[in-house]
Amino acid sequence: MRTTTLAAAVAPILLALPLLAACSEDEPADPTAPVEVELGKEFTWNDFTVADGWSLETMNPSAGVESVEMPVIAAEATNGADEPRFVLFEVVFAKEGNRLATIHCTSVSIEPGATEPLDCTGFGQEVPQGQDTIVVQEITR
């Protein structure tokens, strides 16, 4: 019967940990990972690039007799992938860790290398003010 001490059993695992860390550094970054952005500054998410100059605006559609303000993002995106794709992400505005508004952005199918306007309307959202963080990420429910 063979007996193994705990130290002997754990040693190969401990030796492998630095190798696992080195491997993870070589793995490509997740293109759909959340990315913090600055209002109006170019950013890339999931191989889509939104150019400098994008802005947060206010839209006042009338709902019957009542006028309601809602946030809208005016932007264009360029498809950096090598196949036609649709934009589908959300932009989260937060202040001190509290969510102020979430605006979903979509587009028509964008050909590789082409640029198209985004449709980013914050239906049912208040216009965010005083945000200190803006994050682009996959749409969450």
Coordinates of N, CA and C in Angstrom, one line a residue:
M1 N 0.8 -1.2 0.0 CA 0.0 0.0 0.0 C 0.9 1.2 0.0
R2 N 0.5 2.2 -0.8 CA 1.3 3.4 -1.0 C 0.7 4.5 -0.2
T3 N 1.4 5.2 0.6 CA 0.9 6.3 1.4 C 1.5 7.6 0.9
T4 N 0.7 8.6 0.8 CA 1.2 9.9 0.3 C 0.9 11.0 1.3
T5 N 1.8 11.8 1.6 CA 1.6 12.8 2.6 C 0.8 14.0 1.9
L6 N 0.2 14.8 2.7 CA -0.6 15.9 2.2 C 0.4 16.8 1.4
A7 N 1.5 17.1 1.9 CA 2.5 18.0 1.3 C 2.9 17.5 -0.1
A8 N 3.1 16.2 -0.2 CA 3.5 15.6 -1.4 C 2.4 15.7 -2.5
A9 N 1.1 15.5 -2.0 CA 0.0 15.6 -2.9 C -0.3 17.0 -3.4
V10 N 0.0 18.0 -2.5 CA -0.3 19.4 -2.9 C 0.8 20.1 -3.7
A11 N 2.0 19.6 -3.5 CA 3.2 20.3 -4.2 C 3.0 20.4 -5.7
P12 N 2.5 19.4 -6.4 CA 2.4 19.5 -7.9 C 1.3 20.6 -8.2
I13 N 0.3 20.7 -7.4 CA -0.7 21.7 -7.6 C -0.1 23.1 -7.4
L14 N 0.6 23.3 -6.4 CA 1.3 24.6 -6.1 C 2.2 25.0 -7.2
L15 N 3.0 24.0 -7.7 CA 3.9 24.3 -8.8 C 3.2 24.7 -10.1
A16 N 2.0 24.2 -10.3 CA 1.3 24.5 -11.5 C 0.6 25.8 -11.5
L17 N 0.3 26.4 -10.3 CA -0.3 27.7 -10.2 C 0.3 28.8 -11.0
P18 N 1.7 29.0 -10.9 CA 2.3 30.0 -11.7 C 2.2 29.8 -13.2
L19 N 2.2 28.5 -13.6 CA 2.0 28.2 -15.0 C 0.6 28.6 -15.5
L20 N -0.4 28.3 -14.6 CA -1.8 28.7 -15.0 C -1.9 30.2 -15.1
A21 N -1.3 30.9 -14.2 CA -1.3 32.4 -14.3 C -0.7 32.9 -15.5
A22 N 0.4 32.3 -15.9 CA 1.1 32.7 -17.1 C 0.3 32.4 -18.4
C23 N -0.5 31.3 -18.4 CA -1.3 31.0 -19.5 C -2.5 32.0 -19.6
S24 N -3.0 32.4 -18.5 CA -4.2 33.3 -18.5 C -3.8 34.6 -19.0
E25 N -2.5 35.0 -18.8 CA -2.0 36.3 -19.4 C -2.0 36.3 -20.9
D26 N -1.7 35.1 -21.5 CA -1.6 34.9 -22.9 C -3.0 34.8 -23.6
E27 N -4.0 34.5 -22.8 CA -5.3 34.4 -23.4 C -5.8 35.8 -23.9
P28 N -6.5 35.8 -25.0 CA -7.1 37.1 -25.4 C -8.1 37.7 -24.4
A29 N -8.2 39.0 -24.3 CA -9.2 39.6 -23.4 C -10.6 39.3 -24.0
D30 N -11.6 39.2 -23.1 CA -13.0 39.0 -23.5 C -13.5 40.3 -24.2
P31 N -13.8 40.3 -25.5 CA -14.2 41.5 -26.1 C -15.6 42.1 -25.6
T32 N -16.3 41.2 -24.9 CA -17.6 41.7 -24.4 C -17.6 42.0 -22.9
A33 N -16.4 42.0 -22.3 CA -16.2 42.4 -20.9 C -16.6 43.9 -20.8
P34 N -17.2 44.3 -19.7 CA -17.6 45.7 -19.5 C -16.4 46.6 -19.6
V35 N -16.6 47.7 -20.2 CA -15.5 48.7 -20.3 C -16.0 50.1 -19.9
E36 N -15.1 50.7 -19.0 CA -15.5 52.0 -18.6 C -15.1 53.0 -19.6
V37 N -15.9 54.0 -19.9 CA -15.7 54.9 -21.0 C -15.9 56.3 -20.5
E38 N -15.4 57.3 -21.3 CA -15.7 58.7 -21.0 C -16.6 59.3 -22.0
L39 N -17.5 60.1 -21.5 CA -18.5 60.7 -22.4 C -17.8 61.5 -23.5
G40 N -18.2 61.1 -24.7 CA -17.7 61.8 -25.9 C -16.3 61.3 -26.4
K41 N -15.7 60.4 -25.7 CA -14.4 59.8 -26.1 C -14.6 58.5 -26.8
E42 N -13.7 58.3 -27.8 CA -13.8 57.0 -28.6 C -13.6 55.8 -27.7
F43 N -14.3 54.7 -28.0 CA -14.1 53.5 -27.2 C -14.4 52.3 -28.2
T44 N -13.9 51.1 -27.8 CA -14.1 49.9 -28.6 C -14.7 48.9 -27.6
W45 N -15.8 48.2 -28.1 CA -16.4 47.1 -27.3 C -16.8 46.1 -28.3
N46 N -16.4 44.8 -28.1 CA -16.8 43.7 -29.0 C -16.5 44.0 -30.5
D47 N -15.4 44.6 -30.7 CA -14.9 44.9 -32.1 C -15.8 46.0 -32.8
F48 N -16.6 46.7 -32.0 CA -17.2 47.9 -32.6 C -16.5 49.1 -32.0
T49 N -16.2 50.1 -32.8 CA -15.6 51.3 -32.3 C -16.6 52.4 -32.4
V50 N -16.9 53.1 -31.3 CA -17.7 54.3 -31.3 C -16.8 55.5 -31.3
A51 N -16.9 56.3 -32.3 CA -16.0 57.4 -32.5 C -16.1 58.6 -31.5
D52 N -15.1 59.3 -31.4 CA -15.1 60.6 -30.6 C -16.3 61.4 -31.0
G53 N -16.8 62.1 -30.0 CA -17.9 63.0 -30.3 C -19.3 62.4 -29.9
W54 N -19.4 61.2 -29.5 CA -20.7 60.7 -29.1 C -21.2 61.5 -27.9
S55 N -22.5 61.6 -27.8 CA -23.0 62.5 -26.8 C -24.3 62.0 -26.2
L56 N -24.6 62.4 -25.0 CA -25.8 62.2 -24.2 C -26.7 63.4 -24.4
E57 N -27.9 63.1 -25.0 CA -28.8 64.2 -25.3 C -30.1 63.9 -24.6
T58 N -31.0 64.9 -24.7 CA -32.4 64.7 -24.2 C -33.4 64.8 -25.3
M59 N -34.4 63.9 -25.2 CA -35.4 63.8 -26.2 C -36.7 64.1 -25.4
N60 N -37.6 64.9 -26.0 CA -38.9 65.2 -25.4 C -40.1 64.7 -26.2
P61 N -40.3 63.4 -26.3 CA -41.5 63.0 -27.0 C -42.8 63.3 -26.2
S62 N -43.8 63.7 -26.9 CA -45.0 63.9 -26.1 C -45.8 62.7 -26.0
A63 N -46.3 62.4 -24.8 CA -47.1 61.3 -24.5 C -48.5 61.8 -24.2
G64 N -49.3 62.0 -25.2 CA -50.6 62.6 -25.0 C -50.4 64.1 -24.8
V65 N -50.9 64.6 -23.7 CA -50.7 66.0 -23.4 C -49.4 66.3 -22.6
E66 N -48.8 65.2 -22.1 CA -47.7 65.3 -21.2 C -46.4 65.2 -22.0
S67 N -45.4 66.0 -21.8 CA -44.1 66.0 -22.4 C -43.1 65.3 -21.4
V68 N -42.4 64.2 -21.9 CA -41.6 63.5 -21.0 C -40.1 63.6 -21.5
E69 N -39.2 63.8 -20.6 CA -37.8 63.9 -21.0 C -37.2 62.5 -20.9
M70 N -36.4 62.1 -21.9 CA -35.7 60.8 -21.8 C -34.3 60.9 -22.4
P71 N -33.4 60.1 -21.9 CA -32.0 60.2 -22.5 C -31.9 59.5 -23.8
V72 N -31.0 60.1 -24.7 CA -30.7 59.5 -26.0 C -29.2 59.7 -26.2
I73 N -28.6 58.7 -26.7 CA -27.2 58.8 -27.1 C -27.1 58.9 -28.6
A74 N -26.4 60.0 -29.0 CA -26.1 60.2 -30.4 C -24.7 59.7 -30.7
A75 N -24.6 58.6 -31.6 CA -23.3 58.0 -31.8 C -23.4 57.2 -33.1
E76 N -22.2 56.9 -33.6 CA -22.0 56.0 -34.8 C -21.0 54.9 -34.4
A77 N -21.2 53.7 -34.9 CA -20.3 52.6 -34.6 C -19.7 52.1 -35.9
T78 N -18.4 51.7 -35.9 CA -17.7 51.0 -37.0 C -17.5 49.6 -36.6
N79 N -17.8 48.7 -37.5 CA -17.7 47.2 -37.3 C -16.2 46.8 -37.6
G80 N -15.5 46.4 -36.6 CA -14.1 46.0 -36.8 C -13.9 44.5 -37.0
A81 N -15.0 43.8 -37.0 CA -14.9 42.3 -37.3 C -14.9 42.1 -38.8
D82 N -14.7 40.8 -39.1 CA -14.7 40.5 -40.6 C -16.0 39.8 -41.0
E83 N -17.1 40.1 -40.4 CA -18.5 39.7 -40.8 C -19.5 40.7 -40.4
P84 N -20.6 40.8 -41.2 CA -21.7 41.7 -40.8 C -22.2 41.4 -39.4
R85 N -22.5 42.4 -38.6 CA -23.0 42.2 -37.3 C -23.9 43.4 -36.9
F86 N -24.7 43.2 -35.8 CA -25.5 44.2 -35.2 C -24.9 44.6 -33.9
V87 N -25.0 45.9 -33.6 CA -24.6 46.4 -32.3 C -25.7 46.0 -31.3
L88 N -25.3 45.6 -30.2 CA -26.3 45.3 -29.1 C -25.5 45.4 -27.8
F89 N -25.6 46.5 -27.1 CA -25.0 46.7 -25.8 C -25.8 47.7 -25.0
E90 N -25.4 47.9 -23.8 CA -26.1 48.9 -22.9 C -25.0 49.8 -22.4
V91 N -25.4 51.1 -22.2 CA -24.5 52.1 -21.6 C -25.1 52.4 -20.2
V92 N -24.4 52.1 -19.1 CA -24.8 52.4 -17.8 C -24.2 53.6 -17.2
F93 N -25.0 54.5 -16.8 CA -24.5 55.8 -16.1 C -24.7 55.6 -14.6
A94 N -23.7 55.9 -13.8 CA -23.7 55.7 -12.4 C -23.0 56.8 -11.7
K95 N -23.5 57.0 -10.4 CA -22.9 58.0 -9.6 C -22.7 57.4 -8.2
E96 N -21.4 57.4 -7.8 CA -21.0 56.8 -6.5 C -21.5 55.3 -6.3
G97 N -21.5 54.6 -7.4 CA -21.9 53.2 -7.4 C -23.3 52.9 -7.6
N98 N -24.1 54.0 -7.7 CA -25.6 53.8 -7.9 C -26.0 54.1 -9.3
R99 N -26.7 53.2 -9.9 CA -27.1 53.3 -11.3 C -28.1 54.5 -11.4
L100 N -27.8 55.4 -12.4 CA -28.7 56.5 -12.7 C -29.6 56.2 -13.9
A101 N -29.0 55.6 -14.9 CA -29.8 55.2 -16.1 C -29.1 54.2 -16.9
T102 N -29.8 53.4 -17.6 CA -29.3 52.4 -18.5 C -29.9 52.6 -19.9
I103 N -29.1 52.8 -20.9 CA -29.6 53.0 -22.2 C -29.1 51.9 -23.1
H104 N -30.0 51.2 -23.8 CA -29.7 50.1 -24.7 C -29.4 50.7 -26.1
C105 N -28.4 50.2 -26.7 CA -28.0 50.6 -28.1 C -28.0 49.4 -29.0
T106 N -28.6 49.7 -30.2 CA -28.7 48.7 -31.3 C -28.4 49.4 -32.6
S107 N -28.3 48.6 -33.6 CA -28.0 49.1 -35.0 C -28.6 48.2 -36.0
V108 N -28.6 48.7 -37.2 CA -28.9 47.8 -38.4 C -27.6 46.9 -38.5
S109 N -27.7 45.9 -39.4 CA -26.5 45.1 -39.6 C -25.4 46.0 -40.2
I110 N -24.2 45.9 -39.7 CA -23.1 46.7 -40.1 C -22.1 45.8 -40.8
E111 N -21.8 46.2 -42.1 CA -20.8 45.4 -42.8 C -19.4 45.6 -42.2
P112 N -18.5 44.7 -42.4 CA -17.1 44.9 -41.9 C -16.5 46.2 -42.4
G113 N -15.9 47.0 -41.5 CA -15.3 48.2 -41.9 C -16.3 49.4 -42.1
A114 N -17.6 49.1 -42.1 CA -18.5 50.2 -42.3 C -19.0 50.8 -41.0
T115 N -19.5 52.0 -41.1 CA -20.0 52.8 -40.0 C -21.5 53.1 -40.2
E116 N -22.2 52.9 -39.1 CA -23.7 53.2 -39.1 C -24.1 53.9 -37.8
P117 N -25.2 54.7 -37.9 CA -25.6 55.3 -36.7 C -26.2 54.3 -35.7
L118 N -26.1 54.6 -34.4 CA -26.7 53.8 -33.4 C -28.1 54.3 -33.0
D119 N -28.9 53.4 -32.5 CA -30.2 53.7 -32.0 C -30.1 53.5 -30.5
C120 N -30.0 54.5 -29.7 CA -29.8 54.4 -28.2 C -30.7 55.3 -27.5
T121 N -31.9 54.8 -27.2 CA -32.9 55.6 -26.5 C -33.2 55.0 -25.2
G122 N -33.2 55.8 -24.2 CA -33.5 55.4 -22.8 C -34.9 55.4 -22.4
F123 N -35.8 54.6 -23.1 CA -37.2 54.6 -22.8 C -37.4 54.3 -21.3
G124 N -38.2 55.1 -20.6 CA -38.5 54.9 -19.2 C -37.4 55.3 -18.3
Q125 N -36.3 55.9 -18.8 CA -35.2 56.2 -17.9 C -35.2 57.8 -17.7
E126 N -34.7 58.2 -16.5 CA -34.5 59.6 -16.3 C -33.2 60.0 -16.9
V127 N -33.1 61.2 -17.4 CA -31.8 61.7 -17.9 C -30.8 61.8 -16.8
P128 N -29.7 61.0 -17.0 CA -28.7 61.0 -15.9 C -28.0 62.3 -15.8
Q129 N -27.7 62.7 -14.6 CA -26.9 64.0 -14.3 C -25.9 63.7 -13.2
G130 N -24.7 64.2 -13.4 CA -23.7 64.1 -12.4 C -23.1 62.8 -12.3
Q131 N -23.1 62.0 -13.3 CA -22.5 60.6 -13.3 C -21.0 60.8 -13.1
D132 N -20.4 59.8 -12.4 CA -19.0 59.7 -12.3 C -18.4 58.5 -13.0
T133 N -19.3 57.6 -13.5 CA -18.9 56.4 -14.1 C -19.9 56.1 -15.3
I134 N -19.3 55.7 -16.4 CA -20.1 55.3 -17.6 C -19.5 54.0 -18.0
V135 N -20.3 52.9 -18.1 CA -19.8 51.6 -18.5 C -20.6 51.0 -19.7
V136 N -19.9 50.5 -20.6 CA -20.5 49.8 -21.8 C -20.4 48.3 -21.5
Q137 N -21.5 47.6 -21.7 CA -21.5 46.2 -21.4 C -22.6 45.4 -22.1
E138 N -22.5 44.1 -22.0 CA -23.6 43.3 -22.6 C -24.9 43.7 -21.9
I139 N -26.0 43.5 -22.6 CA -27.3 43.9 -22.1 C -27.7 42.9 -21.0
T140 N -28.1 43.4 -19.8 CA -28.5 42.6 -18.7 C -30.0 42.8 -18.5
R141 N -30.6 41.9 -17.8 CA -32.0 42.1 -17.5 C -32.2 42.6 -16.1

